[in-house]
Each structure stands twice: as structure tokens, then as C-alpha cells.
Coordinates of C-alpha atoms (C1' of nucleotides) in Angstrom, one line a residue:
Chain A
X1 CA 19.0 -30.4 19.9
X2 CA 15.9 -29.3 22.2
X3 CA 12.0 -30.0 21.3
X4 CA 11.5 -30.6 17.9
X5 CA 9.1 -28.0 15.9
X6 CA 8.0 -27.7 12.3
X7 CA 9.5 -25.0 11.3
X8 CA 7.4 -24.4 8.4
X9 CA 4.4 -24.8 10.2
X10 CA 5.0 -22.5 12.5
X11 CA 6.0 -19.7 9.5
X12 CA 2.6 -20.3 8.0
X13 CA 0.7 -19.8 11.4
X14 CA 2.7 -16.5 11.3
X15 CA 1.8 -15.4 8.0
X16 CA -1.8 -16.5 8.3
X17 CA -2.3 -13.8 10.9
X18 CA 0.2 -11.2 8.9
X19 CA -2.6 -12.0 5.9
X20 CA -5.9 -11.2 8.6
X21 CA -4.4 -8.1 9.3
X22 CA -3.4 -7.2 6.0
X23 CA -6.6 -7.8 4.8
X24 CA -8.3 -6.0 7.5
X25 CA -5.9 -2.9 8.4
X26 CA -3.7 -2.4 5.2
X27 CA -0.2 -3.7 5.1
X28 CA 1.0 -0.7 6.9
X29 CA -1.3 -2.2 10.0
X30 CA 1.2 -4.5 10.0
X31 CA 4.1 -4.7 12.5
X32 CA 5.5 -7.6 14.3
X33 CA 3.7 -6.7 17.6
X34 CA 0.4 -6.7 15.5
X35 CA 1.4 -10.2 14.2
X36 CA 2.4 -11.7 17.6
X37 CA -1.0 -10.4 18.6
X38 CA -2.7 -11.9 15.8
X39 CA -1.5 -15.3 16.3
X40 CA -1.7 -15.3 19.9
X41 CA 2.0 -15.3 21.0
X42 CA 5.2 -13.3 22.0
X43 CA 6.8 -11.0 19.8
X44 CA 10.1 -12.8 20.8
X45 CA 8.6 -16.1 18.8
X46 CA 8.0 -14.3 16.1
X47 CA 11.5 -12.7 16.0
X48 CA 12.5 -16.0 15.9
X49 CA 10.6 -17.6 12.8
X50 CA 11.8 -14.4 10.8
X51 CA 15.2 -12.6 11.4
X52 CA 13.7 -9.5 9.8
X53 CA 10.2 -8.1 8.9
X54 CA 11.0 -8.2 5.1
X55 CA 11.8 -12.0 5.6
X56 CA 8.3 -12.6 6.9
X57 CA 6.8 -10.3 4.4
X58 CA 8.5 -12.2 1.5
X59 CA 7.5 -15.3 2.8
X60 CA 3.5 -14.1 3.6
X61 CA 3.7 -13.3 0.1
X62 CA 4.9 -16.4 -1.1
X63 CA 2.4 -18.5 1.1
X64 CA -0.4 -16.6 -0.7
X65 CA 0.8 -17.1 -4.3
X66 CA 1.3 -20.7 -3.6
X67 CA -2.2 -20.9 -2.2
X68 CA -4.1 -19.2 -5.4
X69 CA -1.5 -21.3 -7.7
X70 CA -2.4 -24.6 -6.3
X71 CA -6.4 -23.9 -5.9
X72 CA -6.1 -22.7 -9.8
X73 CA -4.6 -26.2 -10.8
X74 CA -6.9 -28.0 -8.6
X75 CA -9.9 -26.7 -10.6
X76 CA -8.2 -27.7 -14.2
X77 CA -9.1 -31.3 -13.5
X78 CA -11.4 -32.0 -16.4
X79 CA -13.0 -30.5 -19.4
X80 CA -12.2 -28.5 -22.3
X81 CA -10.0 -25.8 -23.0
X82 CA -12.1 -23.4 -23.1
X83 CA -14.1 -24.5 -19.7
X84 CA -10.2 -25.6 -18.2
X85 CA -9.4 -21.4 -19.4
X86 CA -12.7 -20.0 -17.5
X87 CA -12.3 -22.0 -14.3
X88 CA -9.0 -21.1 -13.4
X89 CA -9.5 -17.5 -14.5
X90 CA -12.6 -18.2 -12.2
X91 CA -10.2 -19.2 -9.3
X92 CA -8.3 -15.8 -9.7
X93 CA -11.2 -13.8 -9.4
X94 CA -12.7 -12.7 -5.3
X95 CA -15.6 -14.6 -5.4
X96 CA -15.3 -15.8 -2.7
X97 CA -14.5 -14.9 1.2
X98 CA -11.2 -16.3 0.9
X99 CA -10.4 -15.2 -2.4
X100 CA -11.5 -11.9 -1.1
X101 CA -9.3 -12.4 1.8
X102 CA -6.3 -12.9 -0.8
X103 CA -6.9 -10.6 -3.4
X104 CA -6.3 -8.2 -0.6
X105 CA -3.3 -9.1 0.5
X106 CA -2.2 -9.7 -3.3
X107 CA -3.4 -6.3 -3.9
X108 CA -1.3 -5.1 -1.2
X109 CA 1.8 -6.7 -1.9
X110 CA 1.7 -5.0 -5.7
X111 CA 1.4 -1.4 -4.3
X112 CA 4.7 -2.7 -2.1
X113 CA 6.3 -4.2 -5.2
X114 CA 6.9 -0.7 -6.5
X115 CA 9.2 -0.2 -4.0
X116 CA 10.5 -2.9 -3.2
X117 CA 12.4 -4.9 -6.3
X118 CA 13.1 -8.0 -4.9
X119 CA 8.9 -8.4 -3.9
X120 CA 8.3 -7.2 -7.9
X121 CA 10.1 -10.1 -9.1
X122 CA 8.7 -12.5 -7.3
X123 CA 5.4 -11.4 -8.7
X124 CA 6.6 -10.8 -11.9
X125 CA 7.5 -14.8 -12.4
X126 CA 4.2 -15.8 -10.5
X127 CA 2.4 -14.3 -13.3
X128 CA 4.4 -15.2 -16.6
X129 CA 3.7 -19.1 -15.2
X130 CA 0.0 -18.3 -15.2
X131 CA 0.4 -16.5 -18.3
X132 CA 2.3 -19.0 -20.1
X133 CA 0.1 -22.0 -19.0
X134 CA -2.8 -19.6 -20.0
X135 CA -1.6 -19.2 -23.6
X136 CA -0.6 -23.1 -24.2
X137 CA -4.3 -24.1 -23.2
X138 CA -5.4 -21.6 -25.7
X139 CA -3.2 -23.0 -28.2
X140 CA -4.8 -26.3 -27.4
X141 CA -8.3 -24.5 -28.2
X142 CA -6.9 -23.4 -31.5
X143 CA -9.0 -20.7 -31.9
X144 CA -8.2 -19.7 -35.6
X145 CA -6.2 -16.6 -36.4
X146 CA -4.9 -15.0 -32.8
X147 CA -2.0 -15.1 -31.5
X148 CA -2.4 -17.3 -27.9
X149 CA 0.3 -15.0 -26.2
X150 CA -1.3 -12.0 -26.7
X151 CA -4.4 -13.4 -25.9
X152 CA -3.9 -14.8 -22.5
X153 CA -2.2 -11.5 -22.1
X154 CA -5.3 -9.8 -22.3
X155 CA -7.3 -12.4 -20.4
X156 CA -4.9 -12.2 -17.4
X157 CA -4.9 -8.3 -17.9
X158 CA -9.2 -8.2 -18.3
X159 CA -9.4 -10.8 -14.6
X160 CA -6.5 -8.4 -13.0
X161 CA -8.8 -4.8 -13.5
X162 CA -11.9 -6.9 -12.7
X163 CA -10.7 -8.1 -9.7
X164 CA -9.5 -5.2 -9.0
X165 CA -13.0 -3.4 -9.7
X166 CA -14.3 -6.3 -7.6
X167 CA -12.4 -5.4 -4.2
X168 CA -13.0 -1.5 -4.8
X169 CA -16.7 -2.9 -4.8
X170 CA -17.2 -1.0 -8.2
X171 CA -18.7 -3.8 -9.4
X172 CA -21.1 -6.5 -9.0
X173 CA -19.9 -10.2 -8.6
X174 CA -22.3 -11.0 -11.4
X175 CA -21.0 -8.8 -14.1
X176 CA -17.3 -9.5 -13.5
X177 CA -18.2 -13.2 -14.6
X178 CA -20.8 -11.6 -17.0
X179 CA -17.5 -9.5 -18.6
X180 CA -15.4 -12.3 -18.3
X181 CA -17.7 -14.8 -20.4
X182 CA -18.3 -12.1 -22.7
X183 CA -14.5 -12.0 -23.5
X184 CA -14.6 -15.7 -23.6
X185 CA -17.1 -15.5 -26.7
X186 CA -15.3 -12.9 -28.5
X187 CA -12.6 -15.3 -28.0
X188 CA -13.9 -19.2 -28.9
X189 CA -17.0 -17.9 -30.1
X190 CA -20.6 -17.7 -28.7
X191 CA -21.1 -20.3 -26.2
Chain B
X1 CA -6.0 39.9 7.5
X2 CA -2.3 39.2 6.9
X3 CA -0.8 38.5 3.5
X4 CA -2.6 36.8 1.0
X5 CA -1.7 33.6 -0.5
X6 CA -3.1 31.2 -2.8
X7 CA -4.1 28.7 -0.6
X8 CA -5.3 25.8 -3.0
X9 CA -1.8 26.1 -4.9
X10 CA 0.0 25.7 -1.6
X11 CA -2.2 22.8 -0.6
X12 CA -1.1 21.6 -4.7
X13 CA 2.8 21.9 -3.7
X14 CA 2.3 20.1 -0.9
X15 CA 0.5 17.5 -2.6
X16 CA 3.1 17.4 -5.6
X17 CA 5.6 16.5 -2.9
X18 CA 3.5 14.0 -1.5
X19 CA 3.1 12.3 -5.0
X20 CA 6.7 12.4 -5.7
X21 CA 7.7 10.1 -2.7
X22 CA 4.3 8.0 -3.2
X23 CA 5.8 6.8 -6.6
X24 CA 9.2 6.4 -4.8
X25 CA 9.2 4.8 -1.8
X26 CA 5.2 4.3 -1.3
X27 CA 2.7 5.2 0.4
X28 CA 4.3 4.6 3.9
X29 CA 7.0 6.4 2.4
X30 CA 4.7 9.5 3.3
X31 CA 4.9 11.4 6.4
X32 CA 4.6 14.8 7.1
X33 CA 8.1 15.5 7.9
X34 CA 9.0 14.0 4.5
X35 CA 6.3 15.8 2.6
X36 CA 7.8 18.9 4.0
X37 CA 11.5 17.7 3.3
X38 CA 10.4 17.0 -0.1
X39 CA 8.8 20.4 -0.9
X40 CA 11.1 22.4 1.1
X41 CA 9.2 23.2 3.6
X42 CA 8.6 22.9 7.6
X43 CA 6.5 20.8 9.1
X44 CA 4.4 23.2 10.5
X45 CA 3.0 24.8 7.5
X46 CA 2.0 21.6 6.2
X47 CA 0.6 21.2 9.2
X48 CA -0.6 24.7 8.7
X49 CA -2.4 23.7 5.6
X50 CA -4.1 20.3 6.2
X51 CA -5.1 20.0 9.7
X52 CA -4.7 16.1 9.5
X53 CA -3.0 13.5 7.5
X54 CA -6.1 12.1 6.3
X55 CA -6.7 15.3 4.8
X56 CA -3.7 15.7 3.3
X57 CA -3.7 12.5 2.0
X58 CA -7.7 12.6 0.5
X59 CA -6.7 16.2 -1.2
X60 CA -3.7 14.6 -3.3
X61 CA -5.6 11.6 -4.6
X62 CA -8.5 13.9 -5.7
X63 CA -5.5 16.4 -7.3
X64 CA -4.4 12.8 -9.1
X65 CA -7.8 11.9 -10.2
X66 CA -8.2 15.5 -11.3
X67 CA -5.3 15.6 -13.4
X68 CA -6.2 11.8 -15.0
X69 CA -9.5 13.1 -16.1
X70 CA -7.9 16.3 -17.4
X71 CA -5.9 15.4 -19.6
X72 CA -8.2 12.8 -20.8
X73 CA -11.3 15.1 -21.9
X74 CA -8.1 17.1 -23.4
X75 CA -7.5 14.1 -25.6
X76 CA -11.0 13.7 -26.6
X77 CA -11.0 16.4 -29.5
X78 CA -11.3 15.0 -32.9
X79 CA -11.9 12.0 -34.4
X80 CA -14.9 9.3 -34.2
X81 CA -15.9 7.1 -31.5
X82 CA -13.8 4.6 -32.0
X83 CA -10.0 6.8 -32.1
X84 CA -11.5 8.6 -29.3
X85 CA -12.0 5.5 -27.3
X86 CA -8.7 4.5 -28.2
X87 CA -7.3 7.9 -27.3
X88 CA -9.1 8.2 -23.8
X89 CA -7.9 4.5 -23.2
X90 CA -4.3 5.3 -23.7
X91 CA -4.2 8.3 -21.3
X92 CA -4.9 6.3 -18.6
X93 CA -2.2 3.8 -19.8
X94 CA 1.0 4.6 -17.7
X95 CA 3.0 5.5 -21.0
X96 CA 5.5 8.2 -20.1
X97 CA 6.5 9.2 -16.7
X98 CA 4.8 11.5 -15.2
X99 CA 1.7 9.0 -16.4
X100 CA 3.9 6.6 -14.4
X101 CA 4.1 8.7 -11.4
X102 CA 0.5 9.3 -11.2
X103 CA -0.3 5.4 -11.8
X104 CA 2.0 4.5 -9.1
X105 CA 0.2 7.1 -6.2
X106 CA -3.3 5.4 -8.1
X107 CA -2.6 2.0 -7.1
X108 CA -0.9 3.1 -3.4
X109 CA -4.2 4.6 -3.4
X110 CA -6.2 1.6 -4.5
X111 CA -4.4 -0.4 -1.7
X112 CA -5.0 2.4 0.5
X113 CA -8.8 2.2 -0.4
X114 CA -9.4 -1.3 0.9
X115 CA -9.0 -0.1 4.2
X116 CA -10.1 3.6 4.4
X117 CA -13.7 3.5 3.2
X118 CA -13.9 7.1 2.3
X119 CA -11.2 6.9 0.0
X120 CA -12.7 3.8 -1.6
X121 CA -16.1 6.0 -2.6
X122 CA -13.9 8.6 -4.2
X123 CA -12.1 6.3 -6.4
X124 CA -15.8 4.4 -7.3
X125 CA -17.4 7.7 -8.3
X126 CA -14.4 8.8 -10.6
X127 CA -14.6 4.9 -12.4
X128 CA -18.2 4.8 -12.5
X129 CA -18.0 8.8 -14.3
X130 CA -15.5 7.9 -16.8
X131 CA -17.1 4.0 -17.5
X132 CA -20.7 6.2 -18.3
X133 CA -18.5 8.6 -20.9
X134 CA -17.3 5.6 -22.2
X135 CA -20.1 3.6 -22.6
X136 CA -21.5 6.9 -24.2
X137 CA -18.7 6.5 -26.4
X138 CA -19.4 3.2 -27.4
X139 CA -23.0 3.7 -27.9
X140 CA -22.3 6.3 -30.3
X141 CA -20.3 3.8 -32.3
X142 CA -23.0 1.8 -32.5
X143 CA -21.6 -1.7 -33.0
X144 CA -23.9 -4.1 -33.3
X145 CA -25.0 -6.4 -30.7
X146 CA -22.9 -5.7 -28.1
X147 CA -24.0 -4.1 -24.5
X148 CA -22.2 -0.6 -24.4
X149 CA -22.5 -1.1 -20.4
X150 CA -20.7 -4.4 -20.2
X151 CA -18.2 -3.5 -23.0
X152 CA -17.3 0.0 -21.2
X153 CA -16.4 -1.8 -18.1
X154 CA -14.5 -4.5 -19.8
X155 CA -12.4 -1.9 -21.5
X156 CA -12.2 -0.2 -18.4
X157 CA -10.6 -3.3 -16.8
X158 CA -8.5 -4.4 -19.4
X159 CA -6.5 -1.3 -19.1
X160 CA -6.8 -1.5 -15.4
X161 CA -5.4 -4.7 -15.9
X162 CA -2.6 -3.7 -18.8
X163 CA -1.7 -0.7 -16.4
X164 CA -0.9 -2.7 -13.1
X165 CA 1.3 -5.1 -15.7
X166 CA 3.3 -2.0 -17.0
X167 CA 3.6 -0.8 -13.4
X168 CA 5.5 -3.8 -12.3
X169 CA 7.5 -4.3 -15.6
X170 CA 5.7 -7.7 -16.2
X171 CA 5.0 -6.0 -19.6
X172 CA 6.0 -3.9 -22.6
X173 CA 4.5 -0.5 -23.7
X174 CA 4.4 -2.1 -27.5
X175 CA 2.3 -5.4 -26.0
X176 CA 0.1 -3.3 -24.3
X177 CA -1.1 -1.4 -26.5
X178 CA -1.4 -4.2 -29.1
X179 CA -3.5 -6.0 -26.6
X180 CA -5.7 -2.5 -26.3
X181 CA -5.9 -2.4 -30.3
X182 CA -6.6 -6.1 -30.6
X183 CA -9.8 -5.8 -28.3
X184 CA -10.9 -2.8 -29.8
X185 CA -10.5 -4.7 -32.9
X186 CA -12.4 -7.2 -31.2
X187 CA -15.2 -4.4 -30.4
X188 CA -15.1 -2.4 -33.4
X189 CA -14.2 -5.1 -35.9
X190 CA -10.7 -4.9 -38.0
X191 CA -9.0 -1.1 -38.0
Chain C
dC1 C1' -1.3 53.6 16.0
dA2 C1' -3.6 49.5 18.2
dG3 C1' -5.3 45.2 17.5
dT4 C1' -6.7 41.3 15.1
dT5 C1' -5.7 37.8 11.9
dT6 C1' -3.1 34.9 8.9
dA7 C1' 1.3 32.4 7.7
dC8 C1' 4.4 30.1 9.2
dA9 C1' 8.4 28.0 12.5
dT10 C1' 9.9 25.4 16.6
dT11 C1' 9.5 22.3 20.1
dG12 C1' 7.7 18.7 22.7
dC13 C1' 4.8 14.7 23.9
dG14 C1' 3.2 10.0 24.0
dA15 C1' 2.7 6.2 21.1
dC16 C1' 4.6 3.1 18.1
dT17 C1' 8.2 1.1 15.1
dG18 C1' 12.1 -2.8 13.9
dT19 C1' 15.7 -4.8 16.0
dA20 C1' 19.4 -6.3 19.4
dT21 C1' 20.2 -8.2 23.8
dT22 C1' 19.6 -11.2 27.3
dG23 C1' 17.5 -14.7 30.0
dT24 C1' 14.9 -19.1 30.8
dC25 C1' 13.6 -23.4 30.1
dA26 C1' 13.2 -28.0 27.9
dT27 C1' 15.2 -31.3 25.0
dC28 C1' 18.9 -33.8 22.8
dT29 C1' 23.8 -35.5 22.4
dT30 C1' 27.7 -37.5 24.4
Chain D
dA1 C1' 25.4 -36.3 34.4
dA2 C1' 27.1 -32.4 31.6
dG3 C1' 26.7 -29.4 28.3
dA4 C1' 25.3 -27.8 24.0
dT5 C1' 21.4 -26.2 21.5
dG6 C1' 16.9 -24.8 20.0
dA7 C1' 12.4 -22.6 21.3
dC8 C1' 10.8 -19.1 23.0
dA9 C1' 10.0 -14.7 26.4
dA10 C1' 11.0 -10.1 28.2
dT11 C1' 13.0 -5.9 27.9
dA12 C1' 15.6 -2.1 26.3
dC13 C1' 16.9 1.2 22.6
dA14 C1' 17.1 4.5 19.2
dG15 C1' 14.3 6.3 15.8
dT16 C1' 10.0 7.9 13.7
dC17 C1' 5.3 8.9 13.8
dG18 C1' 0.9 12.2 14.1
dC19 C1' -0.4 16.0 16.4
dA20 C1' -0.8 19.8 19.9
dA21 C1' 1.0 23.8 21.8
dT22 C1' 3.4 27.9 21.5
dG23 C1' 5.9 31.6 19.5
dT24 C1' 7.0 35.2 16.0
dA25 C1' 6.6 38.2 12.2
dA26 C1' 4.0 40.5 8.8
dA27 C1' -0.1 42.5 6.9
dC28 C1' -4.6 44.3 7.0
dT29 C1' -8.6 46.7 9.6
dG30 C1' -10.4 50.1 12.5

DNA sequence: CAGTTTACATTGCGACTGTATTGTCATCTT
DNA sequence: AAGATGACAATACAGTCGCAATGTAAACTG
């Protein structure tokens, strides 16, 4: 066997750049030249990382769910319910230049899911884990008299069209957290 | 001058066409060749009719948004506030097909708008018009102590939210239109 | 009747796409 | 030392893209 690479490395260099451009030009700005281009080497390379442009979509994908996942559970370090609820549906919402950057892509890959299945379902699970984790911490609040499913439904449903109002730039970062806190007192009660 | 013909419900044919493979196979699913495939047509009157893509593409969303807002002051006839709320909410809920369809091109559209700026300001001024009527709405209702403003918006991005769930199957009709009638419950107190 | 104008259809061009093929090194195994 | 193998690079190919150019037929104007 020849020089020893880290494969996965490599993939994530790869899909960083498919994420810049996705974010900048639209996924359909994205071709494997535009990649290579990106990340500053050989269309050739990047034939080899992925065997096929849906492989490295799939993955790009993947990379970015995997990011927001792990920054969400990061922030549920401390606190209480309620505060654990807000900060990760904080995390979820593009507050950020990063987030921005993801939402985007995110955004992106859920106009692709509707024609491709095999994308939808990866999103699909992505977002009953949230949900579900969503819903036991609400159970943990015990907030008399609604049903937690439901309710993290709507939560996940209310930071979804407000992020999505964010990146249309309907909206001011202020009163998406303003909306979202509001829902949060309906919810637990007034702060 | 040659025969006449109806030029805006050419440019609509067209446009239906171009909807029906948005839903289908996405927005990069669009070309002009396919729109013309797809309504029966040759390329060259399409051609014929929007001198560019972009135009092409700017006149369908607007035909969409058109169609949305339609049928939704059509739904607004009886009732009070509160029903009428409820019954503007669940046109734009993507509840039978063709609501489907025209969800679908929206968000292909919504992705589209994060890159193409002028598409971005169409979609912002139809939100902000029907967040205002709603807000009206709301107002009129008069329930006490809450901002019609924020409340309006929330709605709004709930069943942004519900809507992109439904799209990609995360989600059943029946749950998402408990979760609308549980926040309006929320709103307007108990039905 | 001549001529202009509109409504298309056909064709072609240059750019770009995803992918297959092939080649060239450097590294590891034996 | 020999050869297999992995990490790339370069190129070629068939297809598609948006768009421009050109052609043709019909209808209206004068």
C-alpha cells in the first residue's frame, strides 16, 4: 500500500468547499469542477474521494447534520429544562455566520429531498432524533396538561419557518428569539 | 399585426409546465427544452414568450404566489377572526395535491431565493402582505395581551414550519393540523 | 395587392456537465 | 529488487444547457 491518507479527512475538506459554494451559488452552482476549484485541487482527486456526485452530496449532507447535531448537544450542558429546550432550539436557529452558512446548505438539501428519496430520509431521521429528545426534555419540565410530542412538534415546526424567515431576511434576528421566547411562555409559563 | 393570441395565458401554460416538473424532479429539473416537452411545445416559442430563463422562471413563482393568495382571500368569507385565521392558515398548509405541487415549486423557490436576490424581494413582499392581514386578523380578535405583530409572524412560521414537515413526509396531515389548532388554542384560548 | 408584423419552428454554437479512461508517481509488501 | 497498490492528474466523451440566428407561414394594415 502507497502513502497513507485520512480518508475521512480528505472527504470533509471536500465537502467543506461543496458547503461554500452551496451557500454562496445555490446547490445547482455545484459541480465537481466547482468543488475541485474550491478546495484547491484536481478534479481527478475529487473523483477519487467520491465515485459519484450523489456520493459526495450525501455525504456533504451528512457532514452538516452531524455538525448542527453535535453543537446542539454541546450547548445542553447545564441548566433547566426549560433553558436546556431554548438553547438548543437557539443552536438551530442562523444566528450566527456559520449557522447562516448551514442553514443554507440545509435549506438546500430539503428543496433536493423532494426529489431525491434516499436524501429525504436521511433528513427525515435527523429530525425525529431532535424531535424526540425535544419532547423527553419537555416531559422532564412537566408542564401540566400538553402532550410533549405535539409540543416539541410545534417548537421544531415554529424554529424551522423562523429560520426559514431568517435566511429569506424577512425577519430580524431579534424577533425570531423574540417569537421563540414568546412560544416558550405560552409553553412553561411567563418567564 | 398577425393573429392574436392571449399572450399572458400562453406565458401561464408555459408556466404550468414549468411547475409540474418543479414538484417532480426540481428546480434543476427545469430547462427550457423540458418546459417545452412538458407543455407540448417547441423550444422556440417558449423562447418566443420569455426572452430569458430568468424571466421565465420570476413569472411562474409570481403565478404560484398569485394562486396562494387567491385562493386564500377566497377562503376568508364568513366567520370571525378566529375561523378565518384558522381557514387562511390551512390554505397555505400543503393539504391536497395540487396545494402540494404548489408548496413544492415554493420551497425550490425559497432555495432558489438564497441566491438570486430578486427573487428573494418577491417572496419577502408577498410574506410581509399576508403577515399584515393577519396580524389585522388577530387584532380584530382582540385577545388580550398579546402583540398581534409578533403573534402573526409566529403563526406565519409555524405553518412555514408544519408545511416543510408535510413536504418531506416527516409528518401527518392529522398532527399538523392539531399542532395549528393547539396554538390557536394557545392564542385564542380553548375552542 | 404589397408590406409589415406577430407567432412560431429549426438549427447551431460555445460552454458546461458527470463520468470513464488512462497515465504517473510514490509508497508499501514480499 | 520486484511488483502490487493507492493517491492523484489529465484528458476525452457524450450529453445537456441557455441563447442567438434564421426561416416560414399567417394575419393585419395601408
Amino acid at each position: 500500500m502507497p502513502r497513507k491518507v485520512d480518508h475521512h479527512e480528505r472527504r470533509e475538506l471536500l465537502a467543506d468547499a461543496l458547503m461554500r459554494l452551496a451557500a454562496a451559488r445555490g446547490l445547482e452552482g455545484v459541480s465537481l469542477r466547482h468543488v475541485a476549484a474550491e478546495a484547491g485541487v484536481s478534479t481527478g482527486m475529487v473523483q477519487h474521494y467520491f465515485r459519484t456526485k450523489d456520493e459526495m452530496m450525501t455525504f456533504a449532507l451528512g457532514m452538516v447534520m452531524d455538525r448542527i447535531r453535535a453543537r446542539s448537544t454541546a450547548a445542553a450542558a447545564p441548566a433547566t429544562p426549560r433553558e436546556l429546550v431554548r438553547g438548543l432550539l437557539l443552536q438551530v436557529l442562523p444566528l450566527d455566520e456559520t449557522r447562516r452558512l448551514e442553514n443554507h446548505v440545509v435549506l438546500a438539501f430539503l428543496a433536493y429531498a423532494a426529489v431525491k428519496p434516499s436524501i429525504a430520509s436521511d433528513l427525515r431521521e435527523s429530525a425525529a432524533q431532535t424531535r424526540t429528545f425535544l419532547a423527553d426534555q419537555l416531559r422532564a419540565a412537566g408542564a401540566a396538561g400538553l402532550d410533549p410530542e405535539r409540543a416539541a412538534a410545534g417548537l421544531l415546526a415554529l424554529v424551522d419557518g423562523l429560520g426559514l424567515q431568517l435566511l429569506s431576511l424577512q425577519y430580524a434576528e431579534e424577533d425570531a428569539v423574540a417569537a421563540l421566547d414568546a412560544q416558550l411562555a405560552l409553553l412553561f409559563g411567563p418567564a
